[in-house]
GROMACS .gro file of C-alpha atoms in nm:
model
  458
    1MET     CA    1  16.468  -2.179  13.207
    2ALA     CA    2  16.608  -2.008  12.910
    3LEU     CA    3  16.887  -2.191  12.708
    4SER     CA    4  17.242  -2.098  12.795
    5ILE     CA    5  17.563  -2.197  12.644
    6LYS     CA    6  17.758  -2.158  12.975
    7PRO     CA    7  17.665  -2.488  13.126
    8TYR     CA    8  17.770  -2.667  12.798
    9ILE     CA    9  18.126  -2.469  12.846
   10GLU     CA   10  18.162  -2.556  13.219
   11ASN     CA   11  18.086  -2.938  13.131
   12LYS     CA   12  18.301  -2.940  12.844
   13GLU     CA   13  18.039  -3.087  12.611
   14ARG     CA   14  18.078  -3.096  12.246
   15ILE     CA   15  17.918  -2.795  12.074
   16HIS     CA   16  17.854  -2.812  11.693
   17LEU     CA   17  17.880  -2.492  11.494
   18ILE     CA   18  17.674  -2.469  11.153
   19GLY     CA   19  17.855  -2.221  10.934
   20ILE     CA   20  18.164  -2.230  11.129
   21GLY     CA   21  18.379  -2.050  10.867
   22GLY     CA   22  18.183  -1.737  10.901
   23VAL     CA   23  18.356  -1.430  11.055
   24SER     CA   24  18.167  -1.418  11.395
   25MET     CA   25  18.134  -1.806  11.402
   26ASN     CA   26  18.489  -1.881  11.361
   27SER     CA   27  18.575  -1.633  11.635
   28LEU     CA   28  18.320  -1.810  11.868
   29GLY     CA   29  18.480  -2.163  11.774
   30GLU     CA   30  18.828  -2.031  11.859
   31LEU     CA   31  18.692  -1.890  12.193
   32LEU     CA   32  18.527  -2.216  12.294
   33LEU     CA   33  18.846  -2.418  12.196
   34SER     CA   34  19.046  -2.200  12.414
   35ARG     CA   35  18.818  -2.292  12.705
   36GLY     CA   36  18.881  -2.661  12.640
   37VAL     CA   37  18.529  -2.712  12.470
   38PRO     CA   38  18.521  -2.987  12.194
   39ILE     CA   39  18.415  -2.833  11.893
   40SER     CA   40  18.261  -2.980  11.567
   41GLY     CA   41  18.146  -2.771  11.269
   42SER     CA   42  18.034  -2.754  10.915
   43ASP     CA   43  18.060  -2.542  10.615
   44ARG     CA   44  18.031  -2.541  10.230
   45LEU     CA   45  18.415  -2.457  10.174
   46ARG     CA   46  18.731  -2.534  10.313
   47THR     CA   47  18.918  -2.195  10.369
   48ASP     CA   48  19.218  -2.070  10.563
   49ILE     CA   49  18.984  -1.978  10.845
   50THR     CA   50  18.855  -2.329  10.887
   51ALA     CA   51  19.206  -2.498  10.841
   52ARG     CA   52  19.332  -2.264  11.130
   53LEU     CA   53  19.018  -2.408  11.359
   54GLU     CA   54  19.111  -2.762  11.243
   55ALA     CA   55  19.462  -2.707  11.363
   56LEU     CA   56  19.324  -2.572  11.684
   57GLY     CA   57  19.146  -2.898  11.742
   58ALA     CA   58  18.789  -2.851  11.564
   59LYS     CA   59  18.640  -3.148  11.366
   60ILE     CA   60  18.489  -2.976  11.052
   61THR     CA   61  18.279  -3.142  10.762
   62TYR     CA   62  18.260  -2.958  10.438
   63GLU     CA   63  17.900  -3.059  10.375
   64HIS     CA   64  17.564  -3.020  10.567
   65LYS     CA   65  17.462  -3.368  10.668
   66PRO     CA   66  17.224  -3.483  10.921
   67GLU     CA   67  17.470  -3.716  11.092
   68ASN     CA   68  17.718  -3.420  11.164
   69VAL     CA   69  17.505  -3.321  11.471
   70GLU     CA   70  17.496  -3.674  11.624
   71GLY     CA   71  17.665  -3.682  11.949
   72ALA     CA   72  17.659  -3.294  12.005
   73SER     CA   73  17.503  -3.153  12.310
   74LEU     CA   74  17.440  -2.814  12.165
   75ILE     CA   75  17.413  -2.656  11.814
   76VAL     CA   76  17.489  -2.311  11.731
   77ARG     CA   77  17.397  -2.157  11.397
   78THR     CA   78  17.448  -1.839  11.186
   79ALA     CA   79  17.140  -1.639  11.111
   80ALA     CA   80  17.188  -1.753  10.758
   81VAL     CA   81  17.106  -2.111  10.841
   82HIS     CA   82  16.739  -2.183  10.842
   83ASP     CA   83  16.500  -2.460  10.985
   84ASP     CA   84  16.500  -2.658  10.672
   85ASN     CA   85  16.883  -2.721  10.697
   86PRO     CA   86  16.937  -3.085  10.723
   87GLU     CA   87  17.138  -3.067  11.027
   88ILE     CA   88  16.881  -2.836  11.221
   89VAL     CA   89  16.621  -3.092  11.113
   90ARG     CA   90  16.818  -3.380  11.258
   91ALA     CA   91  16.900  -3.185  11.575
   92HIS     CA   92  16.519  -3.127  11.629
   93GLU     CA   93  16.446  -3.494  11.587
   94LEU     CA   94  16.730  -3.592  11.837
   95GLY     CA   95  16.603  -3.316  12.084
   96ILE     CA   96  16.944  -3.147  12.068
   97PRO     CA   97  16.889  -2.771  12.164
   98VAL     CA   98  16.969  -2.506  11.903
   99MET     CA   99  17.085  -2.150  11.962
  100GLU     CA  100  17.157  -1.850  11.716
  101ARG     CA  101  17.540  -1.736  11.714
  102ALA     CA  102  17.429  -1.379  11.843
  103GLU     CA  103  17.256  -1.541  12.141
  104ALA     CA  104  17.573  -1.744  12.231
  105TRP     CA  105  17.788  -1.433  12.225
  106GLY     CA  106  17.544  -1.256  12.434
  107HIS     CA  107  17.568  -1.508  12.702
  108LEU     CA  108  17.955  -1.500  12.680
  109MET     CA  109  17.937  -1.121  12.716
  110ARG     CA  110  17.784  -1.109  13.070
  111ASP     CA  111  18.107  -1.259  13.196
  112TYR     CA  112  18.271  -0.923  13.136
  113ASP     CA  113  18.262  -0.602  13.350
  114ASN     CA  114  18.243  -0.363  13.051
  115VAL     CA  115  18.126  -0.450  12.699
  116VAL     CA  116  18.161  -0.202  12.445
  117CYS     CA  117  17.917  -0.288  12.133
  118LEU     CA  118  17.984  -0.081  11.838
  119ALA     CA  119  17.681  -0.065  11.601
  120GLY     CA  120  17.566   0.124  11.290
  121THR     CA  121  17.488   0.086  10.929
  122HIS     CA  122  17.842   0.138  10.845
  123GLY     CA  123  18.198   0.199  11.032
  124LYS     CA  124  18.156  -0.071  11.260
  125THR     CA  125  18.458  -0.286  11.178
  126THR     CA  126  18.674   0.023  11.177
  127SER     CA  127  18.548   0.154  11.489
  128THR     CA  128  18.587  -0.172  11.666
  129SER     CA  129  18.946  -0.196  11.554
  130MET     CA  130  19.015   0.162  11.682
  131MET     CA  131  18.849   0.077  12.015
  132THR     CA  132  19.051  -0.231  12.037
  133LEU     CA  133  19.386  -0.048  11.997
  134MET     CA  134  19.280   0.225  12.241
  135THR     CA  135  19.181  -0.028  12.514
  136MET     CA  136  19.509  -0.226  12.447
  137GLU     CA  137  19.704   0.085  12.485
  138ALA     CA  138  19.543   0.149  12.819
  139GLN     CA  139  19.653  -0.199  12.938
  140MET     CA  140  19.291  -0.298  12.965
  141ASP     CA  141  19.360  -0.660  12.804
  142PRO     CA  142  19.037  -0.646  12.601
  143THR     CA  143  18.864  -0.951  12.469
  144VAL     CA  144  18.777  -0.847  12.114
  145MET     CA  145  18.535  -0.989  11.848
  146VAL     CA  146  18.572  -0.786  11.506
  147GLY     CA  147  18.429  -0.843  11.150
  148SER     CA  148  18.754  -0.828  10.954
  149ASN     CA  149  19.106  -0.923  10.986
  150LEU     CA  150  19.302  -0.681  11.220
  151PRO     CA  151  19.673  -0.714  11.197
  152ALA     CA  152  19.716  -0.582  11.567
  153ILE     CA  153  19.555  -0.872  11.708
  154GLY     CA  154  19.643  -1.155  11.414
  155GLY     CA  155  19.282  -1.199  11.314
  156THR     CA  156  18.928  -1.130  11.411
  157LEU     CA  157  18.932  -1.259  11.769
  158ARG     CA  158  19.156  -1.154  12.072
  159ILE     CA  159  19.116  -1.352  12.391
  160GLY     CA  160  19.195  -1.110  12.674
  161GLY     CA  161  19.092  -1.053  13.036
  162LYS     CA  162  18.737  -1.051  13.195
  163GLY     CA  163  18.758  -0.678  13.252
  164CYS     CA  164  18.655  -0.554  12.896
  165PHE     CA  165  18.498  -0.701  12.580
  166VAL     CA  166  18.500  -0.486  12.251
  167ALA     CA  167  18.241  -0.630  12.012
  168GLU     CA  168  18.134  -0.547  11.662
  169SER     CA  169  17.757  -0.556  11.679
  170CYS     CA  170  17.528  -0.604  11.347
  171GLU     CA  171  17.184  -0.500  11.329
  172TYR     CA  172  17.103  -0.772  11.045
  173CYS     CA  173  16.818  -1.004  11.182
  174ASN     CA  174  16.835  -0.808  11.513
  175SER     CA  175  17.137  -0.996  11.598
  176PHE     CA  176  17.283  -0.724  11.824
  177LEU     CA  177  16.968  -0.737  12.046
  178ARG     CA  178  17.098  -1.061  12.187
  179PHE     CA  179  17.407  -0.870  12.295
  180ALA     CA  180  17.476  -0.734  12.647
  181PRO     CA  181  17.649  -0.379  12.625
  182THR     CA  182  17.735  -0.193  12.904
  183VAL     CA  183  17.835   0.089  12.656
  184ALA     CA  184  17.628   0.089  12.321
  185VAL     CA  185  17.756   0.286  12.045
  186ILE     CA  186  17.554   0.410  11.740
  187LEU     CA  187  17.778   0.522  11.468
  188ASN     CA  188  17.486   0.606  11.206
  189VAL     CA  189  17.148   0.464  11.119
  190GLU     CA  190  17.044   0.420  10.749
  191GLU     CA  191  16.825   0.221  10.514
  192ASP     CA  192  16.987  -0.105  10.468
  193HIS     CA  193  16.911  -0.496  10.506
  194LEU     CA  194  16.554  -0.426  10.359
  195ASP     CA  195  16.519  -0.810  10.304
  196PHE     CA  196  16.469  -0.828  10.679
  197PHE     CA  197  16.369  -0.480  10.792
  198LYS     CA  198  16.028  -0.307  10.679
  199ASP     CA  199  16.161   0.031  10.650
  200ILE     CA  200  16.377   0.307  10.808
  201ASN     CA  201  16.137   0.320  11.100
  202ASP     CA  202  16.164  -0.037  11.167
  203ILE     CA  203  16.553   0.012  11.171
  204ILE     CA  204  16.506   0.300  11.409
  205HIS     CA  205  16.310   0.099  11.634
  206SER     CA  206  16.584  -0.186  11.646
  207PHE     CA  207  16.858   0.054  11.749
  208HIS     CA  208  16.635   0.203  12.007
  209GLU     CA  209  16.592  -0.139  12.150
  210PHE     CA  210  16.988  -0.191  12.133
  211ALA     CA  211  17.047   0.137  12.330
  212GLU     CA  212  16.797   0.038  12.591
  213LEU     CA  213  17.014  -0.292  12.662
  214THR     CA  214  17.249  -0.080  12.840
  215PRO     CA  215  17.236  -0.088  13.208
  216MET     CA  216  17.132   0.220  13.418
  217ASN     CA  217  17.478   0.314  13.503
  218GLY     CA  218  17.595   0.229  13.126
  219LEU     CA  219  17.628   0.480  12.841
  220VAL     CA  220  17.487   0.512  12.494
  221VAL     CA  221  17.708   0.695  12.253
  222VAL     CA  222  17.526   0.849  11.955
  223ASN     CA  223  17.620   1.046  11.627
  224GLY     CA  224  17.477   1.387  11.683
  225ASP     CA  225  17.507   1.475  11.332
  226ASP     CA  226  17.277   1.183  11.210
  227PRO     CA  227  16.905   1.258  11.250
  228HIS     CA  228  16.795   0.886  11.232
  229ALA     CA  229  17.053   0.789  11.503
  230MET     CA  230  16.930   1.069  11.730
  231ARG     CA  231  16.576   0.938  11.673
  232SER     CA  232  16.675   0.596  11.779
  233VAL     CA  233  16.780   0.748  12.145
  234ALA     CA  234  16.467   0.966  12.184
  235GLY     CA  235  16.317   0.927  12.504
  236ILE     CA  236  16.537   0.661  12.649
  237ASN     CA  237  16.619   0.657  13.021
  238ARG     CA  238  16.996   0.617  13.007
  239LYS     CA  239  17.289   0.838  13.003
  240VAL     CA  240  17.349   0.948  12.624
  241ARG     CA  241  17.655   1.109  12.502
  242THR     CA  242  17.656   1.259  12.156
  243PHE     CA  243  17.961   1.283  11.902
  244GLY     CA  244  17.981   1.502  11.598
  245THR     CA  245  18.158   1.775  11.406
  246SER     CA  246  18.010   2.090  11.579
  247ALA     CA  247  18.056   2.213  11.956
  248THR     CA  248  17.677   2.121  11.998
  249SER     CA  249  17.782   1.751  12.045
  250ASP     CA  250  17.934   1.632  12.375
  251VAL     CA  251  18.240   1.502  12.189
  252TYR     CA  252  18.364   1.705  11.896
  253PRO     CA  253  18.695   1.804  11.718
  254THR     CA  254  18.874   2.134  11.725
  255ASP     CA  255  19.205   2.270  11.532
  256VAL     CA  256  19.087   2.033  11.251
  257ARG     CA  257  19.335   1.998  10.946
  258ASP     CA  258  19.292   1.783  10.631
  259GLU     CA  259  19.632   1.672  10.497
  260ASN     CA  260  19.572   1.510  10.167
  261GLY     CA  261  19.284   1.320  10.306
  262TYR     CA  262  19.436   1.235  10.644
  263TYR     CA  263  19.270   1.424  10.940
  264ARG     CA  264  19.445   1.579  11.224
  265PHE     CA  265  19.252   1.714  11.530
  266THR     CA  266  19.199   1.766  11.893
  267VAL     CA  267  18.923   1.568  12.067
  268MET     CA  268  18.697   1.778  12.328
  269VAL     CA  269  18.500   1.555  12.556
  270GLU     CA  270  18.230   1.749  12.747
  271GLY     CA  271  18.426   2.089  12.735
  272LYS     CA  272  18.769   1.946  12.805
  273LYS     CA  273  19.066   1.840  12.582
  274TYR     CA  274  19.103   1.478  12.583
  275ALA     CA  275  19.335   1.377  12.297
  276LYS     CA  276  19.541   1.499  11.990
  277VAL     CA  277  19.482   1.271  11.711
  278ALA     CA  278  19.676   1.232  11.367
  279LEU     CA  279  19.482   0.942  11.191
  280SER     CA  280  19.668   0.698  10.973
  281VAL     CA  281  19.360   0.601  10.776
  282PRO     CA  282  19.195   0.866  10.540
  283GLY     CA  283  18.865   1.023  10.522
  284ARG     CA  284  18.645   1.241  10.711
  285HIS     CA  285  18.422   0.956  10.825
  286ASN     CA  286  18.699   0.813  11.000
  287MET     CA  287  18.746   1.131  11.213
  288LEU     CA  288  18.384   1.039  11.299
  289ASN     CA  289  18.450   0.704  11.397
  290ALA     CA  290  18.743   0.827  11.592
  291LEU     CA  291  18.527   1.072  11.792
  292ALA     CA  292  18.266   0.776  11.868
  293CYS     CA  293  18.531   0.556  12.021
  294CYS     CA  294  18.690   0.862  12.224
  295ALA     CA  295  18.334   0.918  12.364
  296ALA     CA  296  18.337   0.543  12.484
  297ALA     CA  297  18.702   0.534  12.587
  298GLU     CA  298  18.678   0.845  12.811
  299PHE     CA  299  18.376   0.684  12.988
  300LEU     CA  300  18.582   0.367  13.059
  301GLY     CA  301  18.859   0.560  13.191
  302VAL     CA  302  19.106   0.528  12.894
  303PRO     CA  303  19.371   0.799  12.960
  304GLY     CA  304  19.371   1.060  12.664
  305ASP     CA  305  19.754   0.968  12.586
  306ALA     CA  306  19.647   0.593  12.539
  307ALA     CA  307  19.367   0.701  12.318
  308GLU     CA  308  19.586   0.908  12.110
  309ARG     CA  309  19.831   0.606  12.059
  310GLY     CA  310  19.561   0.371  11.995
  311LEU     CA  311  19.397   0.593  11.713
  312ASN     CA  312  19.732   0.702  11.561
  313LYS     CA  313  19.864   0.330  11.544
  314PHE     CA  314  19.547   0.216  11.345
  315THR     CA  315  19.629   0.150  10.995
  316GLY     CA  316  19.319  -0.005  10.881
  317SER     CA  317  19.174  -0.344  10.881
  318SER     CA  318  19.143  -0.568  10.581
  319ARG     CA  319  18.936  -0.435  10.293
  320ARG     CA  320  18.880  -0.089  10.439
  321PHE     CA  321  19.067   0.150  10.182
  322GLN     CA  322  19.341  -0.099  10.176
  323LEU     CA  323  19.616  -0.054   9.940
  324VAL     CA  324  19.659  -0.342   9.720
  325GLY     CA  325  19.951  -0.202   9.521
  326LYS     CA  326  20.072  -0.025   9.189
  327MET     CA  327  19.984  -0.132   8.852
  328PRO     CA  328  20.267  -0.164   8.609
  329ASN     CA  329  20.195   0.177   8.466
  330GLY     CA  330  20.187   0.346   8.816
  331ALA     CA  331  19.822   0.362   8.872
  332THR     CA  332  19.739   0.292   9.245
  333VAL     CA  333  19.494   0.010   9.331
  334VAL     CA  334  19.291   0.037   9.656
  335ASP     CA  335  19.034  -0.226   9.774
  336ASP     CA  336  18.730  -0.127   9.992
  337TYR     CA  337  18.424  -0.319  10.145
  338ALA     CA  338  18.195  -0.032  10.093
  339HIS     CA  339  17.858  -0.172   9.960
  340HIS     CA  340  17.589   0.071  10.080
  341PRO     CA  341  17.566   0.401   9.887
  342SER     CA  342  17.655   0.619  10.200
  343GLU     CA  343  17.966   0.411  10.256
  344MET     CA  344  18.033   0.435   9.878
  345LYS     CA  345  18.018   0.803   9.917
  346ALA     CA  346  18.242   0.822  10.206
  347THR     CA  347  18.499   0.617  10.029
  348LEU     CA  348  18.490   0.823   9.715
  349ASN     CA  349  18.487   1.164   9.897
  350THR     CA  350  18.815   1.026  10.072
  351ALA     CA  351  18.953   0.921   9.721
  352LYS     CA  352  18.863   1.274   9.588
  353GLU     CA  353  19.059   1.437   9.870
  354MET     CA  354  19.387   1.251   9.764
  355HIS     CA  355  19.467   1.416   9.435
  356PHE     CA  356  19.454   1.138   9.197
  357ASP     CA  357  19.411   1.254   8.834
  358ARG     CA  358  19.113   1.024   8.783
  359ILE     CA  359  18.909   0.770   8.996
  360LEU     CA  360  18.799   0.443   8.825
  361CYS     CA  361  18.569   0.245   9.036
  362ALA     CA  362  18.489  -0.127   8.969
  363PHE     CA  363  18.190  -0.188   9.190
  364GLN     CA  364  18.024  -0.541   9.258
  365PRO     CA  365  17.660  -0.463   9.395
  366HIS     CA  366  17.592  -0.696   9.693
  367THR     CA  367  17.247  -0.866   9.710
  368TYR     CA  368  16.952  -0.828   9.467
  369THR     CA  369  16.727  -0.683   9.745
  370ARG     CA  370  16.967  -0.406   9.840
  371THR     CA  371  17.043  -0.325   9.478
  372LYS     CA  372  16.667  -0.278   9.392
  373ALA     CA  373  16.586  -0.106   9.731
  374LEU     CA  374  16.864   0.156   9.682
  375PHE     CA  375  16.894   0.169   9.315
  376HIS     CA  376  16.892   0.542   9.276
  377GLU     CA  377  17.118   0.606   9.562
  378PHE     CA  378  17.379   0.370   9.391
  379VAL     CA  379  17.361   0.547   9.072
  380GLU     CA  380  17.400   0.875   9.264
  381ALA     CA  381  17.709   0.738   9.439
  382LEU     CA  382  17.858   0.602   9.118
  383GLY     CA  383  17.815   0.927   8.958
  384MET     CA  384  18.101   1.064   9.210
  385CYS     CA  385  18.375   0.873   9.010
  386ASP     CA  386  18.519   0.944   8.680
  387GLN     CA  387  18.461   0.596   8.549
  388ALA     CA  388  18.230   0.333   8.703
  389VAL     CA  389  18.285  -0.034   8.586
  390LEU     CA  390  18.001  -0.274   8.711
  391ALA     CA  391  18.073  -0.631   8.800
  392PRO     CA  392  17.764  -0.884   8.820
  393ILE     CA  393  17.557  -0.862   9.127
  394TYR     CA  394  17.700  -1.077   9.422
  395ALA     CA  395  17.394  -1.292   9.521
  396ALA     CA  396  17.511  -1.380   9.888
  397ARG     CA  397  17.209  -1.550  10.033
  398GLU     CA  398  16.970  -1.459   9.757
  399LYS     CA  399  16.829  -1.572   9.421
  400ASN     CA  400  16.743  -1.303   9.143
  401THR     CA  401  16.366  -1.327   9.176
  402ILE     CA  402  16.332  -0.960   9.104
  403GLY     CA  403  16.509  -0.948   8.764
  404ILE     CA  404  16.779  -0.683   8.840
  405TYR     CA  405  17.133  -0.658   8.705
  406SER     CA  406  17.433  -0.451   8.718
  407SER     CA  407  17.382  -0.333   8.374
  408ASP     CA  408  17.062  -0.154   8.487
  409ILE     CA  409  17.279   0.075   8.708
  410ALA     CA  410  17.544   0.103   8.426
  411ARG     CA  411  17.286   0.242   8.192
  412GLU     CA  412  17.187   0.521   8.446
  413VAL     CA  413  17.543   0.625   8.538
  414PRO     CA  414  17.710   0.841   8.264
  415GLY     CA  415  18.010   0.669   8.092
  416ALA     CA  416  17.958   0.353   8.290
  417VAL     CA  417  18.026  -0.007   8.165
  418SER     CA  418  17.927  -0.343   8.273
  419PHE     CA  419  18.086  -0.678   8.234
  420ASP     CA  420  18.012  -1.041   8.291
  421SER     CA  421  18.351  -1.142   8.454
  422PHE     CA  422  18.652  -1.019   8.657
  423ASP     CA  423  18.897  -1.082   8.354
  424GLU     CA  424  18.692  -0.853   8.136
  425ILE     CA  425  18.702  -0.597   8.406
  426ALA     CA  426  19.077  -0.639   8.474
  427ASP     CA  427  19.129  -0.615   8.079
  428TYR     CA  428  18.924  -0.287   8.067
  429LEU     CA  429  19.100  -0.141   8.356
  430ARG     CA  430  19.447  -0.220   8.227
  431LYS     CA  431  19.363  -0.026   7.921
  432GLU     CA  432  19.207   0.267   8.084
  433ALA     CA  433  19.389   0.355   8.399
  434GLY     CA  434  19.662   0.603   8.367
  435PRO     CA  435  19.992   0.658   8.586
  436ASN     CA  436  19.842   0.890   8.836
  437ASP     CA  437  19.483   0.741   8.842
  438LEU     CA  438  19.321   0.545   9.134
  439VAL     CA  439  19.168   0.197   9.050
  440LEU     CA  440  18.922   0.151   9.349
  441THR     CA  441  18.738  -0.194   9.382
  442MET     CA  442  18.449  -0.182   9.594
  443GLY     CA  443  18.191  -0.412   9.736
  444ALA     CA  444  18.137  -0.673   9.997
  445GLY     CA  445  18.163  -0.969   9.780
  446ASN     CA  446  18.464  -1.104   9.610
  447ILE     CA  447  18.547  -0.794   9.377
  448ASN     CA  448  18.879  -0.781   9.587
  449GLU     CA  449  19.010  -1.053   9.353
  450VAL     CA  450  19.036  -0.805   9.077
  451GLY     CA  451  19.306  -0.601   9.247
  452PRO     CA  452  19.573  -0.862   9.252
  453MET     CA  453  19.520  -0.938   8.875
  454LEU     CA  454  19.589  -0.576   8.806
  455ILE     CA  455  19.925  -0.550   9.005
  456LYS     CA  456  20.090  -0.835   8.829
  457ASN     CA  457  20.276  -0.779   8.508
  458LYS     CA  458  20.091  -0.927   8.214
   0.00000   0.00000   0.00000
């Protein structure tokens, strides 16, 4: 019989989470604690997130040691934790079952009537956040798992009723194939995570399998403007609803107005007016994210006025075109998580619509494999700003075995510079940024530490 987390929850047996400080893992830990399950965990660093879990009753060790798993009935690990981890080795020796985080979430999802899984190469966190606010406005009391802090729910997890689950769903390591969507949303499909996927066809195949997880009475929502996304749903025997910018899609906008980068539009769903939206987050890409959410929300029975209120209330999630503040000379500092060239282009296009004199972009590439695989695309994206400033590559889970550096990108982008430290970057930006300039810190690592350095008087 396949391993399931549910009997361990029902019997209140101790579950040990390896990598408990990770975004989706800490949400899982909090949900289990709310159900009275004893939780232990391990991670490398103590953070605000792990401190919160400890306050809720989790026993956390800040080192991976074999003895951490002793006495646990089940081990849950992140995809980044491999079989050579000392805790996994010891669990196998003791015969303690081990499952991946996504598998655990998949079992939990099956308890809910409707499960909206939002996937795509980018836009997942924003769309999941939008969908959360729409379902909350419709009084659906959603349970939510989202990849970034969402002020409206006070974190990355909302524990609601069993009617609706809204979940950010990542394709890396095929995690989302363990989920149980009744509504699968495919925002876009592009080349990324090429340390795991072979090529774009391999990625399209994964999204195809994701779409097929939906039941026969479910729904697949897909970006009609994105050829790879459309390829991913080709030939599937499910109800498919497209969204896009033209009337050839099932869900599309009319009366579109761009007001200094903020979009106003009416949403049409299968020929009928559904909602009038005035977004509080800038960028054309956010209009597409909103359309995707409307396509799913209307299917779930969310009234148009609730969809309107939810979308209009959404002011962004952490690190998504987030205003950090003003520099002493008046320059505006914004931070964004964009780390794939398409995301970067969308963010820079948004910035260009906002009428700053110049855009200075401090970019930190994320992982060596991604930097090498998408090198020319990064060069092209950074060519859109007036001044590119490169930070060292953020290694994440990798070692630089391929000999690639941020300075390689800087050499290809006209006028770009690269530095070895955040202090040097901050010093350079203080000298360069003018009063009506935008300083944009961008990347998925820790480049967001630069913004606060700039807005302090020094």
